[in-house]
XYZ file of C-alpha atoms in Angstrom:
303
model
C -109.416 -128.548 -31.010
C -107.817 -126.058 -29.139
C -107.298 -122.901 -30.527
C -105.798 -119.366 -28.903
C -106.962 -116.386 -30.491
C -105.338 -112.495 -30.267
C -107.595 -110.071 -30.790
C -105.829 -106.610 -31.538
C -103.533 -107.008 -28.927
C -100.953 -104.713 -27.260
C -98.730 -104.549 -24.720
C -96.297 -101.625 -23.709
C -94.082 -101.253 -20.756
C -94.006 -97.373 -19.816
C -93.235 -95.624 -23.047
C -92.077 -98.537 -24.837
C -94.093 -100.393 -27.150
C -93.527 -104.313 -27.150
C -96.334 -105.482 -29.507
C -98.783 -103.335 -31.400
C -102.392 -104.252 -32.186
C -101.640 -107.783 -33.210
C -104.302 -109.931 -34.227
C -103.536 -113.997 -34.946
C -105.090 -117.429 -34.745
C -102.938 -120.073 -33.208
C -104.831 -123.704 -34.046
C -103.944 -127.355 -34.008
C -100.701 -128.447 -35.743
C -97.145 -126.814 -35.523
C -97.029 -123.268 -36.262
C -93.236 -121.301 -36.394
C -93.241 -117.629 -34.621
C -90.498 -115.564 -36.338
C -89.074 -112.166 -35.810
C -85.976 -110.853 -35.620
C -84.397 -110.360 -31.667
C -86.739 -107.473 -29.783
C -89.714 -108.064 -32.194
C -92.151 -109.006 -29.126
C -92.179 -112.838 -29.729
C -91.400 -113.821 -26.061
C -94.166 -111.302 -24.753
C -96.786 -112.574 -27.072
C -95.940 -116.045 -25.733
C -96.337 -114.493 -21.945
C -99.558 -113.308 -23.006
C -100.746 -116.339 -24.822
C -99.929 -118.719 -21.971
C -101.543 -116.162 -19.427
C -98.483 -114.985 -17.840
C -98.949 -111.506 -18.868
C -102.218 -109.463 -19.300
C -102.140 -107.451 -22.393
C -102.481 -103.873 -22.051
C -105.349 -103.618 -24.541
C -107.073 -106.395 -26.639
C -107.609 -109.562 -25.627
C -106.578 -113.492 -25.779
C -108.659 -116.231 -25.731
C -108.146 -119.961 -25.107
C -111.058 -121.957 -26.597
C -113.061 -118.427 -26.296
C -112.023 -117.698 -22.477
C -110.047 -115.073 -21.745
C -106.429 -116.648 -20.725
C -105.407 -113.918 -18.079
C -106.395 -114.607 -14.645
C -107.695 -117.873 -16.009
C -105.949 -120.449 -14.037
C -107.848 -123.406 -15.535
C -105.946 -122.685 -18.635
C -102.987 -123.856 -17.142
C -104.444 -127.934 -17.694
C -104.370 -126.953 -21.149
C -100.854 -125.501 -21.846
C -97.122 -126.442 -21.594
C -94.824 -123.631 -21.715
C -91.073 -124.327 -22.278
C -89.271 -120.639 -21.640
C -86.326 -119.740 -23.315
C -84.582 -118.996 -19.711
C -82.531 -121.040 -18.092
C -83.628 -123.310 -15.363
C -83.072 -121.708 -11.860
C -83.075 -125.152 -10.143
C -79.798 -126.751 -10.902
C -79.743 -128.044 -7.383
C -82.923 -130.355 -8.385
C -82.162 -133.662 -10.302
C -84.068 -133.619 -13.714
C -86.483 -136.272 -12.232
C -87.563 -134.195 -9.324
C -87.885 -130.942 -11.498
C -90.278 -132.996 -13.538
C -91.994 -134.663 -10.647
C -92.486 -130.973 -8.945
C -94.249 -129.819 -12.346
C -96.497 -133.033 -11.950
C -97.239 -132.553 -8.203
C -98.194 -128.663 -9.314
C -100.405 -130.296 -11.890
C -101.999 -132.494 -8.878
C -101.864 -135.467 -11.452
C -103.625 -138.787 -9.821
C -99.959 -140.956 -10.768
C -97.305 -138.270 -10.667
C -94.423 -140.793 -10.622
C -95.905 -142.751 -13.661
C -96.374 -139.204 -15.747
C -92.882 -138.146 -14.724
C -91.212 -141.096 -16.101
C -93.539 -140.922 -19.561
C -92.578 -137.427 -19.876
C -88.791 -138.175 -19.096
C -89.156 -141.134 -21.869
C -90.366 -139.030 -24.368
C -87.317 -136.610 -24.553
C -84.811 -139.623 -23.936
C -83.846 -138.360 -20.435
C -84.813 -141.542 -18.482
C -81.053 -142.357 -17.978
C -79.845 -139.119 -16.752
C -82.624 -137.756 -14.782
C -81.297 -139.014 -11.597
C -78.230 -136.629 -11.976
C -78.565 -132.821 -10.711
C -79.486 -130.266 -13.081
C -76.326 -128.312 -12.766
C -74.654 -131.115 -14.319
C -76.561 -131.011 -17.888
C -75.401 -129.692 -20.860
C -77.216 -126.930 -22.324
C -79.251 -129.218 -24.470
C -79.901 -131.540 -21.654
C -81.347 -128.846 -19.664
C -83.441 -128.025 -23.221
C -85.017 -131.634 -23.082
C -85.779 -131.513 -19.161
C -88.047 -128.534 -19.773
C -89.539 -129.855 -22.581
C -90.476 -132.981 -20.210
C -91.637 -130.644 -17.259
C -94.051 -128.932 -19.875
C -95.365 -132.286 -21.189
C -95.778 -133.806 -18.024
C -99.702 -133.308 -17.902
C -100.352 -134.160 -21.513
C -101.533 -130.904 -22.402
C -103.209 -129.818 -25.494
C -101.181 -126.591 -26.396
C -97.462 -126.254 -26.210
C -95.280 -123.320 -26.405
C -91.800 -123.258 -26.685
C -89.561 -120.192 -26.801
C -86.045 -121.023 -28.775
C -86.527 -124.658 -27.830
C -83.677 -125.859 -30.079
C -81.045 -123.696 -28.516
C -77.911 -125.621 -27.643
C -79.248 -129.014 -28.456
C -77.072 -131.242 -30.790
C -78.253 -132.300 -34.412
C -79.453 -135.871 -33.391
C -81.219 -134.816 -30.486
C -82.777 -131.590 -32.495
C -83.947 -134.315 -34.901
C -85.545 -136.311 -32.142
C -87.417 -133.194 -30.766
C -88.549 -132.063 -33.954
C -89.988 -135.537 -34.671
C -91.914 -135.312 -31.516
C -93.311 -132.170 -32.147
C -94.055 -132.883 -35.327
C -95.854 -135.781 -34.128
C -97.983 -133.887 -32.022
C -99.050 -131.648 -34.384
C -100.134 -134.356 -36.338
C -102.279 -135.743 -33.312
C -104.047 -132.440 -33.086
C -102.414 -130.718 -30.542
C -101.417 -126.912 -31.040
C -97.533 -126.401 -30.857
C -96.130 -122.834 -31.401
C -92.403 -122.516 -31.209
C -90.122 -119.761 -31.923
C -86.640 -119.655 -33.140
C -84.234 -117.141 -34.882
C -82.778 -120.409 -36.807
C -85.033 -120.129 -40.229
C -83.624 -123.650 -41.169
C -85.001 -125.244 -38.188
C -88.662 -123.478 -38.552
C -88.469 -124.225 -42.397
C -87.978 -128.231 -41.852
C -90.760 -128.224 -38.892
C -93.424 -125.900 -39.484
C -94.955 -124.747 -43.218
C -97.308 -122.408 -41.186
C -95.667 -119.062 -39.736
C -96.772 -116.251 -37.935
C -94.169 -113.339 -38.376
C -93.503 -110.456 -35.963
C -91.461 -107.353 -37.034
C -90.845 -104.368 -34.719
C -93.873 -105.463 -32.328
C -96.167 -105.578 -35.297
C -98.042 -108.704 -37.018
C -96.241 -108.828 -40.713
C -97.429 -111.901 -42.275
C -99.176 -115.087 -41.380
C -99.825 -118.297 -43.432
C -97.694 -120.845 -45.602
C -94.282 -118.714 -46.349
C -94.782 -120.035 -49.858
C -97.873 -118.287 -50.354
C -96.877 -115.391 -48.473
C -93.785 -115.102 -51.185
C -96.455 -115.236 -53.775
C -98.655 -112.196 -52.646
C -95.302 -110.134 -52.914
C -96.103 -108.607 -55.972
C -93.930 -105.283 -55.404
C -91.105 -107.697 -55.497
C -90.021 -109.750 -58.830
C -90.128 -113.874 -58.836
C -87.052 -115.829 -59.369
C -87.082 -119.196 -61.060
C -84.229 -121.656 -61.587
C -85.097 -123.401 -65.246
C -83.146 -126.107 -67.022
C -83.840 -127.552 -70.321
C -82.021 -129.044 -73.350
C -80.522 -126.210 -74.892
C -80.436 -123.353 -72.162
C -78.622 -121.053 -74.450
C -81.918 -121.280 -77.217
C -83.590 -120.740 -74.034
C -81.996 -117.988 -72.693
C -82.355 -116.252 -75.849
C -85.866 -116.817 -76.045
C -86.693 -115.740 -72.335
C -84.760 -112.297 -72.713
C -87.101 -111.088 -75.830
C -90.032 -111.843 -73.302
C -91.539 -108.299 -71.687
C -92.401 -110.467 -68.460
C -89.112 -111.290 -67.772
C -86.498 -108.620 -66.093
C -83.167 -110.810 -65.953
C -81.527 -114.308 -66.928
C -78.389 -114.980 -65.497
C -76.353 -118.647 -66.369
C -75.505 -120.782 -63.800
C -73.086 -124.136 -63.822
C -76.632 -125.907 -63.421
C -79.040 -123.910 -65.406
C -80.867 -120.512 -65.790
C -81.572 -117.985 -63.155
C -84.891 -115.901 -64.263
C -86.139 -112.700 -62.867
C -89.876 -112.362 -63.329
C -91.641 -109.183 -63.460
C -95.075 -110.917 -64.099
C -95.636 -113.973 -63.095
C -98.891 -114.729 -64.600
C -97.572 -113.847 -68.201
C -94.526 -115.775 -67.630
C -96.460 -119.194 -66.277
C -98.679 -119.265 -68.867
C -96.255 -118.393 -71.779
C -93.446 -120.441 -70.676
C -94.718 -123.810 -72.254
C -96.013 -122.138 -75.262
C -92.400 -120.401 -75.826
C -90.948 -123.858 -75.441
C -92.775 -125.785 -77.425
C -92.732 -123.192 -80.192
C -89.140 -123.389 -80.302
C -89.135 -127.255 -79.796
C -87.077 -126.853 -76.500
C -87.585 -129.440 -73.747
C -87.956 -127.934 -70.061
C -86.392 -130.128 -67.637
C -87.006 -128.060 -64.459
C -88.827 -125.240 -63.654
C -88.862 -124.265 -60.109
C -89.388 -121.009 -57.785
C -85.829 -120.406 -56.175
C -86.706 -117.509 -53.806
C -89.974 -119.022 -51.712
C -87.638 -120.381 -49.005
C -88.452 -118.908 -45.595
C -84.972 -117.417 -45.513
C -85.861 -115.019 -48.662
C -89.646 -114.334 -47.370
C -88.369 -113.636 -43.647
C -85.469 -111.461 -45.349
C -88.059 -109.498 -47.502
C -90.535 -108.913 -44.417
C -87.946 -107.626 -41.935
C -86.666 -105.227 -44.560
C -90.011 -103.877 -45.833
């Protein structure tokens, strides 16, 4: 079990504070790192991969400091957001160079395995300059995987990748997470994170804003009304019933059912079955409508 721990980590550049007193723990499985542009995600990843020293605090990998710990690179693979600057190399040469840097006993075989994992064997003989952006992303991932690291960090890995390739890469990351690898990826596309990782770490303006399952985070937001979607065998009667309840702030009809805004979730959750039973109403659907990652993220950024 490989784990990265940040303990009250800050990083500043001159008078600019990029990361401010962040503590978090990244363990096995797939974790999404979220934040608006300029929130500090790339700076955090640089410190978590040992490429940047914290100005204060400590980043450790399995209890050992990451900064100036060259042995850590055997356990970590990094897929940076920036473009590859070795366009004169073929994809195979680029991945092989990384295998050679790790002094792998059979670098040629490791190179082919990594290329195969990202479906890049066929175009691997072409120069990177001729690749589409999606192909360049995939060959970067192959280079990061060539030494089979326990930890994989990816900064905006799906940029420029077509929908089919995106699904294949998501499945690869999901499978690695299930196998016990520690996967952390950043993305500004919330749909990608929602499909791939339930566990999220949110950074806003350099500060750690939230951590955990985004549904659980939403339920902790007690200062914000909860939105529910309801459908029954008589929506008009149900709406009439709900507007009379102190725990319900608003009721709106939709084409499919009723949207309900709830101010006291506990009272509403306990009372709804009883209210429906007393009026002989059949509830066909009761589901939270604002536990999506987009809803949670928008709230945290605006808070």
